[in-house]
The first five atom37 places (N, CA, C, CB, O) and aatype in JSON, in Angstrom:
{
  "aatype": [12, 4, 15, 10, 5, 7, 10, 6, 8, 15, 1, 11, 14, 10, 16, 6, 9, 7, 14, 12, 10, 10, 14, 6, 19, 10, 6, 9, 9, 7, 11, 8, 8, 1, 10, 2, 3, 13, 18, 6, 0, 13, 1, 16, 15, 19, 0, 2, 12, 17, 0, 16, 9, 3, 1, 6, 19, 19, 19, 1, 5, 11, 9, 6, 5, 9, 15, 11, 6, 10, 3, 5, 10, 0, 0, 1, 1, 10, 6, 10, 6, 2, 5, 1, 0, 19, 10, 15, 10, 6, 9, 14, 19, 9, 1, 5, 5, 15, 3, 16, 19, 2, 11, 9, 6, 7, 2, 15, 15, 16, 1, 9, 1, 9, 16],
  "atom_mask": [
    [1, 1, 1, 1, 1],
    [1, 1, 1, 1, 1],
    [1, 1, 1, 1, 1],
    [1, 1, 1, 1, 1],
    [1, 1, 1, 1, 1],
    [1, 1, 1, 0, 1],
    [1, 1, 1, 1, 1],
    [1, 1, 1, 1, 1],
    [1, 1, 1, 1, 1],
    [1, 1, 1, 1, 1],
    [1, 1, 1, 1, 1],
    [1, 1, 1, 1, 1],
    [1, 1, 1, 1, 1],
    [1, 1, 1, 1, 1],
    [1, 1, 1, 1, 1],
    [1, 1, 1, 1, 1],
    [1, 1, 1, 1, 1],
    [1, 1, 1, 0, 1],
    [1, 1, 1, 1, 1],
    [1, 1, 1, 1, 1],
    [1, 1, 1, 1, 1],
    [1, 1, 1, 1, 1],
    [1, 1, 1, 1, 1],
    [1, 1, 1, 1, 1],
    [1, 1, 1, 1, 1],
    [1, 1, 1, 1, 1],
    [1, 1, 1, 1, 1],
    [1, 1, 1, 1, 1],
    [1, 1, 1, 1, 1],
    [1, 1, 1, 0, 1],
    [1, 1, 1, 1, 1],
    [1, 1, 1, 1, 1],
    [1, 1, 1, 1, 1],
    [1, 1, 1, 1, 1],
    [1, 1, 1, 1, 1],
    [1, 1, 1, 1, 1],
    [1, 1, 1, 1, 1],
    [1, 1, 1, 1, 1],
    [1, 1, 1, 1, 1],
    [1, 1, 1, 1, 1],
    [1, 1, 1, 1, 1],
    [1, 1, 1, 1, 1],
    [1, 1, 1, 1, 1],
    [1, 1, 1, 1, 1],
    [1, 1, 1, 1, 1],
    [1, 1, 1, 1, 1],
    [1, 1, 1, 1, 1],
    [1, 1, 1, 1, 1],
    [1, 1, 1, 1, 1],
    [1, 1, 1, 1, 1],
    [1, 1, 1, 1, 1],
    [1, 1, 1, 1, 1],
    [1, 1, 1, 1, 1],
    [1, 1, 1, 1, 1],
    [1, 1, 1, 1, 1],
    [1, 1, 1, 1, 1],
    [1, 1, 1, 1, 1],
    [1, 1, 1, 1, 1],
    [1, 1, 1, 1, 1],
    [1, 1, 1, 1, 1],
    [1, 1, 1, 1, 1],
    [1, 1, 1, 1, 1],
    [1, 1, 1, 1, 1],
    [1, 1, 1, 1, 1],
    [1, 1, 1, 1, 1],
    [1, 1, 1, 1, 1],
    [1, 1, 1, 1, 1],
    [1, 1, 1, 1, 1],
    [1, 1, 1, 1, 1],
    [1, 1, 1, 1, 1],
    [1, 1, 1, 1, 1],
    [1, 1, 1, 1, 1],
    [1, 1, 1, 1, 1],
    [1, 1, 1, 1, 1],
    [1, 1, 1, 1, 1],
    [1, 1, 1, 1, 1],
    [1, 1, 1, 1, 1],
    [1, 1, 1, 1, 1],
    [1, 1, 1, 1, 1],
    [1, 1, 1, 1, 1],
    [1, 1, 1, 1, 1],
    [1, 1, 1, 1, 1],
    [1, 1, 1, 1, 1],
    [1, 1, 1, 1, 1],
    [1, 1, 1, 1, 1],
    [1, 1, 1, 1, 1],
    [1, 1, 1, 1, 1],
    [1, 1, 1, 1, 1],
    [1, 1, 1, 1, 1],
    [1, 1, 1, 1, 1],
    [1, 1, 1, 1, 1],
    [1, 1, 1, 1, 1],
    [1, 1, 1, 1, 1],
    [1, 1, 1, 1, 1],
    [1, 1, 1, 1, 1],
    [1, 1, 1, 1, 1],
    [1, 1, 1, 1, 1],
    [1, 1, 1, 1, 1],
    [1, 1, 1, 1, 1],
    [1, 1, 1, 1, 1],
    [1, 1, 1, 1, 1],
    [1, 1, 1, 1, 1],
    [1, 1, 1, 1, 1],
    [1, 1, 1, 1, 1],
    [1, 1, 1, 1, 1],
    [1, 1, 1, 0, 1],
    [1, 1, 1, 1, 1],
    [1, 1, 1, 1, 1],
    [1, 1, 1, 1, 1],
    [1, 1, 1, 1, 1],
    [1, 1, 1, 1, 1],
    [1, 1, 1, 1, 1],
    [1, 1, 1, 1, 1],
    [1, 1, 1, 1, 1],
    [1, 1, 1, 1, 1]
  ],
  "atom_positions": [
    [[106.87, 30.41, -44.79], [106.25, 31.32, -45.13], [106.71, 32.42, -46.03], [105.9, 31.65, -44.2], [106.27, 32.85, -47.09]],
    [[108.24, 32.93, -44.91], [108.82, 34.27, -45.56], [109.37, 33.76, -47.17], [110.3, 34.98, -44.45], [109.25, 34.65, -48.01]],
    [[109.84, 32.68, -47.59], [110.27, 32.33, -48.7], [109.42, 31.86, -49.55], [111.1, 31.62, -48.58], [109.85, 31.5, -50.65]],
    [[107.9, 31.72, -49.24], [107.23, 32.05, -49.66], [106.57, 33.72, -50.73], [107.01, 31.6, -48.78], [105.84, 34.07, -51.66]],
    [[107.23, 34.06, -49.99], [106.62, 35.29, -50.44], [107.8, 36.46, -50.45], [105.35, 35.67, -49.43], [107.82, 37.63, -50.09]],
    [[108.96, 35.38, -51.16], [110.05, 35.95, -50.95], [111.3, 36.96, -50.38], [0.0, 0.0, 0.0], [112.39, 37.35, -50.78]],
    [[110.78, 37.05, -49.66], [111.2, 37.99, -48.36], [112.2, 36.9, -47.22], [109.44, 38.62, -47.43], [112.07, 35.88, -46.54]],
    [[113.06, 37.75, -47.52], [114.38, 37.45, -45.77], [113.35, 37.64, -44.67], [116.09, 39.07, -45.33], [112.52, 38.53, -44.46]],
    [[113.8, 36.08, -43.81], [113.64, 36.84, -42.51], [114.55, 35.86, -42.05], [112.1, 37.07, -41.7], [114.89, 34.89, -42.74]],
    [[115.26, 36.26, -40.09], [116.33, 34.9, -39.81], [115.79, 34.75, -38.34], [118.38, 35.21, -39.92], [116.24, 34.28, -37.3]],
    [[114.56, 35.4, -38.73], [113.15, 34.22, -37.35], [112.72, 33.4, -37.57], [111.78, 34.51, -36.82], [113.06, 32.99, -38.68]],
    [[111.79, 32.57, -36.88], [111.17, 32.23, -37.05], [109.75, 32.83, -37.41], [111.45, 31.7, -36.47], [109.33, 33.4, -36.4]],
    [[108.99, 32.9, -38.3], [108.17, 33.78, -37.94], [106.58, 33.76, -37.38], [108.27, 34.34, -38.85], [105.99, 34.83, -37.24]],
    [[106.03, 32.63, -37.11], [105.3, 31.29, -36.93], [105.64, 31.59, -35.19], [106.09, 29.61, -37.91], [104.77, 31.39, -34.35]],
    [[106.61, 31.94, -34.93], [106.74, 32.18, -33.29], [106.2, 33.15, -33.14], [108.01, 32.32, -32.59], [105.4, 33.16, -32.2]],
    [[106.3, 33.97, -33.67], [105.63, 35.43, -33.48], [103.51, 35.47, -33.88], [106.74, 36.64, -34.93], [102.87, 36.47, -34.21]],
    [[103.29, 34.91, -33.81], [101.9, 34.39, -34.48], [101.55, 33.74, -32.93], [102.02, 33.04, -36.13], [102.25, 33.03, -32.2]],
    [[99.92, 34.4, -32.72], [99.51, 34.04, -31.4], [99.14, 32.58, -31.73], [0.0, 0.0, 0.0], [98.99, 32.03, -32.82]],
    [[99.02, 31.97, -30.08], [98.71, 30.75, -30.06], [96.87, 30.04, -30.66], [99.1, 30.56, -28.55], [96.31, 29.02, -31.07]],
    [[96.66, 31.25, -30.38], [94.96, 31.2, -30.84], [94.89, 31.5, -31.97], [93.91, 32.11, -30.19], [93.85, 31.13, -32.54]],
    [[96.15, 32.45, -32.99], [95.49, 31.96, -34.59], [96.16, 30.89, -35.3], [95.56, 33.15, -35.71], [95.77, 30.3, -36.31]],
    [[97.3, 30.71, -34.58], [98.06, 29.71, -35.42], [97.43, 28.55, -35.71], [99.25, 29.35, -34.86], [98.07, 27.98, -36.59]],
    [[95.93, 27.55, -35.19], [95.8, 26.55, -35.81], [95.46, 27.43, -36.78], [95.03, 25.46, -35.37], [96.54, 27.47, -37.38]],
    [[94.3, 28.61, -37.72], [94.08, 29.17, -39.03], [95.45, 29.3, -39.22], [93.19, 30.49, -39.21], [95.84, 28.77, -40.26]],
    [[96.24, 29.8, -38.58], [97.4, 29.93, -40.43], [97.88, 28.58, -40.33], [99.25, 31.33, -40.59], [98.28, 28.49, -41.49]],
    [[98.07, 27.82, -39.97], [98.24, 26.41, -40.04], [97.27, 25.67, -41.21], [97.93, 25.87, -38.57], [97.81, 25.19, -42.2]],
    [[96.03, 25.62, -41.05], [95.02, 25.29, -42.2], [95.11, 26.38, -43.17], [93.48, 25.15, -41.69], [94.45, 26.08, -44.17]],
    [[95.62, 27.42, -43.26], [95.53, 28.57, -44.58], [96.92, 27.86, -45.39], [95.82, 30.7, -43.99], [97.15, 27.8, -46.6]],
    [[97.51, 27.51, -44.54], [99.45, 27.23, -45.48], [98.81, 25.66, -45.8], [101.7, 27.21, -43.95], [98.82, 25.09, -46.9]],
    [[98.43, 25.3, -44.94], [98.06, 23.82, -45.3], [97.26, 23.37, -46.72], [0.0, 0.0, 0.0], [97.5, 22.31, -47.29]],
    [[95.97, 24.65, -47.36], [95.37, 24.49, -47.78], [95.72, 25.28, -49.47], [94.51, 24.64, -46.86], [95.1, 25.01, -50.5]],
    [[96.85, 26.24, -49.34], [97.15, 26.7, -50.3], [98.57, 26.31, -50.8], [96.9, 27.88, -50.14], [98.67, 26.56, -52.0]],
    [[99.57, 25.85, -50.33], [100.72, 25.5, -50.39], [101.53, 23.89, -50.35], [100.99, 26.22, -49.52], [101.03, 22.8, -50.6]],
    [[102.32, 24.08, -50.14], [103.06, 22.18, -50.37], [102.41, 22.06, -48.77], [105.63, 21.76, -50.6], [102.02, 22.81, -47.87]],
    [[102.63, 19.85, -49.2], [102.62, 19.78, -47.99], [104.42, 20.0, -47.1], [101.84, 18.35, -47.86], [104.74, 19.98, -45.91]],
    [[104.77, 20.08, -47.64], [106.32, 20.44, -47.31], [106.67, 21.8, -46.77], [107.16, 20.33, -48.56], [107.64, 22.05, -46.06]],
    [[105.33, 23.05, -47.39], [105.33, 24.25, -46.32], [104.4, 23.71, -44.94], [104.52, 25.79, -47.11], [104.93, 23.87, -43.84]],
    [[103.75, 23.41, -44.97], [103.1, 22.65, -44.44], [103.69, 22.42, -43.0], [102.98, 21.62, -45.27], [103.52, 23.14, -42.02]],
    [[104.49, 21.13, -43.08], [105.05, 20.41, -42.34], [105.89, 21.43, -41.96], [105.52, 19.22, -42.81], [105.75, 21.7, -40.76]],
    [[106.75, 22.12, -42.55], [107.86, 23.4, -41.79], [107.37, 23.99, -40.75], [108.25, 24.71, -42.67], [107.9, 24.23, -39.66]],
    [[105.86, 24.32, -41.27], [104.9, 25.34, -40.27], [104.34, 24.73, -39.3], [103.72, 26.03, -40.9], [103.62, 25.34, -38.52]],
    [[104.58, 23.45, -39.19], [104.28, 22.99, -38.09], [105.1, 22.52, -37.17], [103.62, 22.29, -38.28], [104.96, 22.46, -35.95]],
    [[106.09, 22.16, -37.97], [107.64, 21.23, -37.42], [107.81, 23.55, -36.13], [109.87, 20.55, -39.99], [107.92, 23.75, -34.92]],
    [[107.74, 24.64, -37.41], [108.69, 25.23, -36.19], [107.91, 25.74, -35.2], [109.68, 26.4, -36.58], [108.51, 26.23, -34.25]],
    [[106.11, 25.75, -35.18], [105.32, 26.21, -33.96], [104.99, 25.26, -32.65], [104.03, 26.63, -34.49], [104.53, 25.48, -31.53]],
    [[105.49, 24.03, -33.41], [105.31, 22.74, -32.01], [105.54, 23.12, -30.71], [106.36, 21.48, -32.05], [104.79, 22.81, -29.78]],
    [[106.64, 23.86, -30.58], [107.62, 24.59, -29.43], [107.05, 25.99, -29.07], [109.27, 24.84, -30.01], [107.63, 26.86, -28.42]],
    [[106.17, 26.05, -29.45], [105.58, 27.29, -28.97], [103.94, 27.31, -28.86], [106.05, 28.4, -29.94], [103.44, 28.4, -28.56]],
    [[102.89, 25.96, -29.14], [102.44, 25.86, -29.05], [102.11, 25.51, -28.11], [102.4, 25.76, -29.58], [101.22, 25.99, -27.4]],
    [[103.19, 24.02, -27.8], [103.19, 23.62, -26.4], [103.59, 24.54, -24.7], [104.13, 22.57, -26.61], [103.2, 24.36, -23.55]],
    [[104.53, 25.55, -25.36], [104.9, 26.09, -24.05], [103.5, 27.16, -23.73], [106.56, 26.95, -24.15], [103.57, 27.96, -22.79]],
    [[102.26, 27.06, -24.59], [100.98, 27.88, -24.47], [100.36, 26.57, -22.95], [99.76, 27.97, -26.5], [99.69, 26.96, -21.99]],
    [[100.59, 25.82, -23.05], [99.99, 24.46, -22.06], [100.75, 24.33, -20.99], [99.99, 22.95, -22.72], [101.87, 23.84, -21.07]],
    [[100.22, 24.74, -19.87], [100.52, 24.62, -18.41], [100.49, 22.89, -18.58], [99.23, 25.47, -17.18], [99.32, 22.52, -18.58]],
    [[101.1, 22.18, -18.68], [100.17, 20.53, -18.64], [100.38, 20.24, -16.86], [101.25, 18.78, -19.93], [99.7, 19.44, -16.2]],
    [[101.57, 21.18, -16.29], [101.15, 20.92, -14.71], [99.6, 21.56, -13.71], [102.49, 21.61, -13.94], [98.91, 21.24, -12.74]],
    [[99.67, 22.4, -14.52], [98.13, 22.81, -14.19], [97.16, 21.89, -14.99], [97.79, 24.45, -14.62], [96.04, 21.94, -14.48]],
    [[97.22, 20.89, -16.34], [96.12, 20.35, -16.57], [95.62, 19.66, -16.04], [96.02, 20.0, -17.26], [94.41, 19.5, -15.91]],
    [[96.79, 18.91, -15.48], [96.64, 17.55, -14.53], [96.11, 17.89, -13.08], [98.19, 16.75, -14.32], [95.26, 17.19, -12.54]],
    [[96.52, 18.73, -12.63], [95.6, 19.17, -11.29], [94.69, 19.28, -11.77], [95.78, 20.32, -10.46], [93.98, 18.27, -11.71]],
    [[94.12, 20.51, -12.53], [92.35, 20.42, -12.65], [91.65, 19.06, -12.93], [91.81, 21.34, -13.91], [90.51, 18.65, -12.7]],
    [[92.75, 18.51, -13.52], [92.0, 16.91, -13.82], [91.65, 15.92, -12.51], [93.15, 15.9, -14.79], [90.79, 15.08, -12.26]],
    [[92.42, 16.31, -12.04], [92.7, 15.6, -10.72], [91.91, 16.08, -9.43], [94.2, 15.76, -10.42], [91.73, 15.34, -8.46]],
    [[91.48, 17.3, -9.51], [90.36, 18.21, -8.57], [89.09, 18.03, -9.13], [90.61, 19.87, -8.52], [88.07, 18.3, -8.51]],
    [[89.12, 17.42, -10.73], [87.7, 16.82, -11.0], [87.29, 15.47, -10.76], [87.42, 16.95, -12.25], [86.19, 14.91, -10.74]],
    [[88.71, 15.02, -10.55], [87.92, 13.61, -10.29], [88.06, 13.31, -8.78], [88.58, 12.25, -11.21], [87.33, 12.39, -8.42]],
    [[88.78, 13.82, -7.89], [88.46, 14.37, -6.78], [87.14, 15.1, -5.87], [89.17, 14.99, -6.93], [86.93, 15.13, -4.66]],
    [[86.41, 15.61, -6.95], [84.8, 16.06, -6.73], [84.19, 14.85, -7.31], [84.2, 17.59, -7.57], [83.33, 14.2, -6.71]],
    [[84.57, 14.58, -8.33], [83.57, 13.49, -8.72], [83.65, 12.05, -7.82], [83.86, 13.15, -10.33], [82.72, 11.28, -8.03]],
    [[84.58, 11.65, -6.94], [84.6, 11.14, -5.66], [83.9, 11.05, -4.56], [85.25, 11.44, -5.31], [83.35, 10.14, -3.93]],
    [[84.11, 12.74, -4.4], [82.94, 13.0, -3.12], [81.47, 13.14, -2.83], [83.12, 13.98, -2.69], [80.92, 13.29, -1.74]],
    [[80.73, 13.01, -4.51], [79.46, 12.75, -4.93], [79.1, 11.57, -4.9], [79.23, 13.13, -6.01], [78.14, 11.05, -4.33]],
    [[80.38, 10.89, -5.9], [79.98, 9.51, -5.06], [80.1, 8.87, -3.89], [80.31, 8.75, -5.47], [79.12, 8.21, -3.56]],
    [[81.12, 8.87, -3.08], [80.76, 9.08, -1.33], [79.45, 9.06, -0.26], [81.11, 10.33, -1.09], [78.95, 8.28, 0.55]],
    [[79.19, 10.61, -0.86], [77.52, 11.47, -0.29], [76.95, 10.64, -0.89], [76.91, 13.19, -0.74], [76.19, 10.07, -0.11]],
    [[76.85, 10.03, -2.36], [75.71, 9.04, -2.32], [75.91, 7.84, -1.84], [75.2, 8.82, -3.48], [74.85, 7.27, -1.59]],
    [[77.01, 7.11, -1.57], [77.15, 6.09, -1.57], [76.18, 5.33, -0.15], [78.61, 6.03, -1.7], [76.21, 4.12, 0.04]],
    [[77.17, 7.17, 1.47], [76.52, 7.05, 2.24], [75.02, 7.06, 2.76], [77.0, 7.45, 2.51], [74.45, 6.48, 3.69]],
    [[74.51, 8.16, 1.56], [72.68, 8.99, 1.14], [71.9, 6.78, 1.18], [72.59, 10.42, -1.86], [71.05, 6.24, 1.89]],
    [[72.89, 6.19, -0.06], [72.07, 4.02, -0.01], [71.96, 4.08, 1.06], [73.01, 2.25, -0.4], [71.06, 4.72, 1.59]],
    [[73.26, 3.13, 2.02], [73.32, 3.06, 2.98], [72.35, 3.11, 4.59], [73.96, 3.6, 2.68], [72.04, 2.38, 5.53]],
    [[72.15, 4.81, 3.98], [71.08, 5.37, 4.67], [69.9, 4.95, 4.7], [70.93, 6.37, 4.4], [69.21, 4.92, 5.73]],
    [[69.58, 4.64, 3.73], [68.2, 3.92, 3.63], [68.18, 3.13, 3.41], [67.38, 4.12, 3.05], [67.08, 2.57, 3.47]],
    [[69.41, 2.34, 2.95], [69.13, 1.31, 3.52], [69.24, 0.02, 4.94], [69.33, 1.16, 2.8], [69.05, -1.19, 5.07]],
    [[69.63, 1.06, 5.7], [69.5, 0.97, 6.78], [68.12, 1.21, 7.77], [70.38, 1.59, 6.94], [67.83, 0.58, 8.79]],
    [[67.37, 2.31, 7.14], [66.28, 3.04, 7.38], [65.02, 1.69, 6.87], [66.37, 4.69, 6.39], [64.1, 1.33, 7.62]],
    [[65.26, 1.17, 5.57], [64.29, 0.03, 5.25], [64.46, -1.42, 5.97], [64.39, -0.21, 3.74], [63.61, -2.32, 6.01]],
    [[65.52, -1.43, 6.43], [65.91, -2.84, 7.48], [65.69, -2.78, 8.66], [67.25, -3.27, 7.6], [66.01, -3.64, 9.48]],
    [[64.97, -1.47, 8.91], [64.56, -1.38, 10.59], [63.39, -1.23, 10.45], [65.11, -0.24, 11.59], [62.98, -1.11, 11.61]],
    [[62.28, -1.14, 9.56], [60.93, -1.49, 9.17], [61.37, -2.53, 9.03], [60.13, -0.92, 8.12], [61.81, -2.71, 10.17]],
    [[61.7, -3.71, 8.3], [60.96, -5.57, 8.61], [60.82, -6.06, 9.96], [61.99, -6.92, 8.0], [60.07, -7.01, 10.21]],
    [[61.25, -5.68, 10.53], [60.29, -6.18, 12.05], [59.63, -5.56, 12.78], [60.85, -6.62, 13.05], [59.22, -5.87, 13.89]],
    [[59.43, -4.22, 11.93], [58.28, -3.68, 12.09], [57.21, -4.46, 11.68], [58.27, -2.57, 11.54], [56.47, -5.05, 12.47]],
    [[57.1, -4.5, 10.29], [56.33, -5.4, 9.64], [55.82, -6.02, 9.66], [56.41, -5.77, 9.25], [54.62, -5.97, 9.4]],
    [[56.95, -7.67, 10.23], [56.9, -8.61, 10.69], [55.64, -9.15, 11.95], [58.1, -8.55, 10.96], [54.71, -9.94, 12.13]],
    [[56.6, -7.82, 12.72], [55.48, -7.46, 13.95], [54.26, -7.39, 13.74], [55.6, -6.27, 14.54], [53.52, -8.19, 14.31]],
    [[53.73, -6.37, 12.81], [52.54, -6.04, 12.39], [51.42, -7.37, 12.13], [52.85, -5.22, 11.16], [50.32, -7.52, 12.66]],
    [[52.18, -8.38, 11.01], [51.49, -8.61, 10.39], [51.49, -10.41, 11.47], [51.9, -8.19, 8.72], [50.89, -11.48, 11.33]],
    [[52.29, -9.98, 12.26], [52.52, -11.0, 13.98], [50.84, -11.07, 14.45], [53.76, -9.8, 15.71], [49.85, -11.79, 14.39]],
    [[51.31, -9.8, 14.94], [49.92, -8.98, 15.09], [48.42, -8.59, 15.01], [50.01, -8.54, 14.81], [47.54, -8.39, 15.85]],
    [[48.53, -8.54, 12.99], [47.01, -8.86, 12.77], [46.55, -10.52, 12.25], [46.5, -7.73, 11.53], [45.38, -10.79, 11.97]],
    [[47.55, -11.44, 12.17], [47.26, -12.81, 12.32], [46.58, -13.3, 13.35], [48.24, -13.44, 12.3], [45.64, -14.1, 13.3]],
    [[47.28, -12.6, 14.74], [46.84, -13.37, 15.86], [45.43, -12.88, 15.98], [47.73, -13.18, 17.18], [44.6, -13.71, 16.36]],
    [[44.86, -11.06, 15.59], [43.41, -11.23, 16.42], [42.87, -11.37, 14.76], [42.66, -9.6, 17.73], [42.01, -10.49, 14.69]],
    [[42.94, -11.9, 13.73], [42.42, -12.34, 12.78], [42.14, -13.85, 13.41], [43.28, -12.13, 11.52], [41.12, -14.5, 13.16]],
    [[42.91, -14.14, 14.02], [42.77, -15.67, 14.67], [41.66, -15.95, 15.27], [0.0, 0.0, 0.0], [40.62, -16.52, 14.94]],
    [[42.21, -15.22, 16.63], [41.01, -14.64, 17.61], [40.18, -14.09, 17.13], [41.26, -13.79, 18.53], [39.28, -14.39, 17.92]],
    [[39.27, -12.89, 15.71], [38.04, -12.58, 16.22], [37.52, -13.76, 15.76], [37.36, -11.29, 15.81], [36.5, -14.09, 16.37]],
    [[38.2, -15.14, 14.15], [37.12, -15.73, 13.78], [36.71, -17.41, 14.7], [37.4, -15.83, 12.16], [36.25, -18.43, 14.2]],
    [[37.01, -17.19, 15.9], [36.82, -17.69, 16.53], [35.86, -17.25, 17.62], [37.71, -17.99, 16.62], [35.15, -17.83, 18.44]],
    [[36.06, -16.3, 17.39], [35.1, -15.59, 18.46], [33.65, -15.24, 18.22], [35.65, -14.36, 18.8], [32.81, -14.94, 19.07]],
    [[33.53, -15.32, 16.83], [32.63, -14.68, 16.78], [32.06, -15.64, 16.12], [32.7, -13.47, 16.38], [32.6, -16.1, 15.11]],
    [[30.55, -16.25, 16.72], [29.79, -17.15, 15.84], [28.43, -16.89, 15.27], [29.66, -18.25, 16.47], [28.22, -15.96, 16.04]],
    [[27.36, -16.95, 14.57], [26.93, -16.44, 13.77], [25.73, -17.06, 14.45], [27.42, -16.55, 12.44], [26.25, -17.89, 15.2]],
    [[24.47, -17.14, 14.61], [23.56, -18.05, 15.42], [22.41, -18.25, 14.44], [23.05, -17.39, 16.91], [21.45, -18.95, 14.75]]
  ]
}
């Protein structure tokens, strides 16, 4: 960028640009200057951009997110297993009630006589 403006600069000027502004600066360079200028600007700024990203923190955050999702799934599984257990207990009760109703209906039809 300095050479484009005719300035002498011994340091890499893009390292002094804040990481939040860097994408906009690179976009401007890409739109208004030669492709080589963009690549040079990008090359000198990559190290600065990577330095702003703490990859270990990103990985730990992803692990934490996955752990939370697993906990939610485990809780949902437990909830579903409990519902299945409750419903399984209802089957013998339903059968017993059905047998009782059948016995009553069977007995009542023989007892009631219409004359």
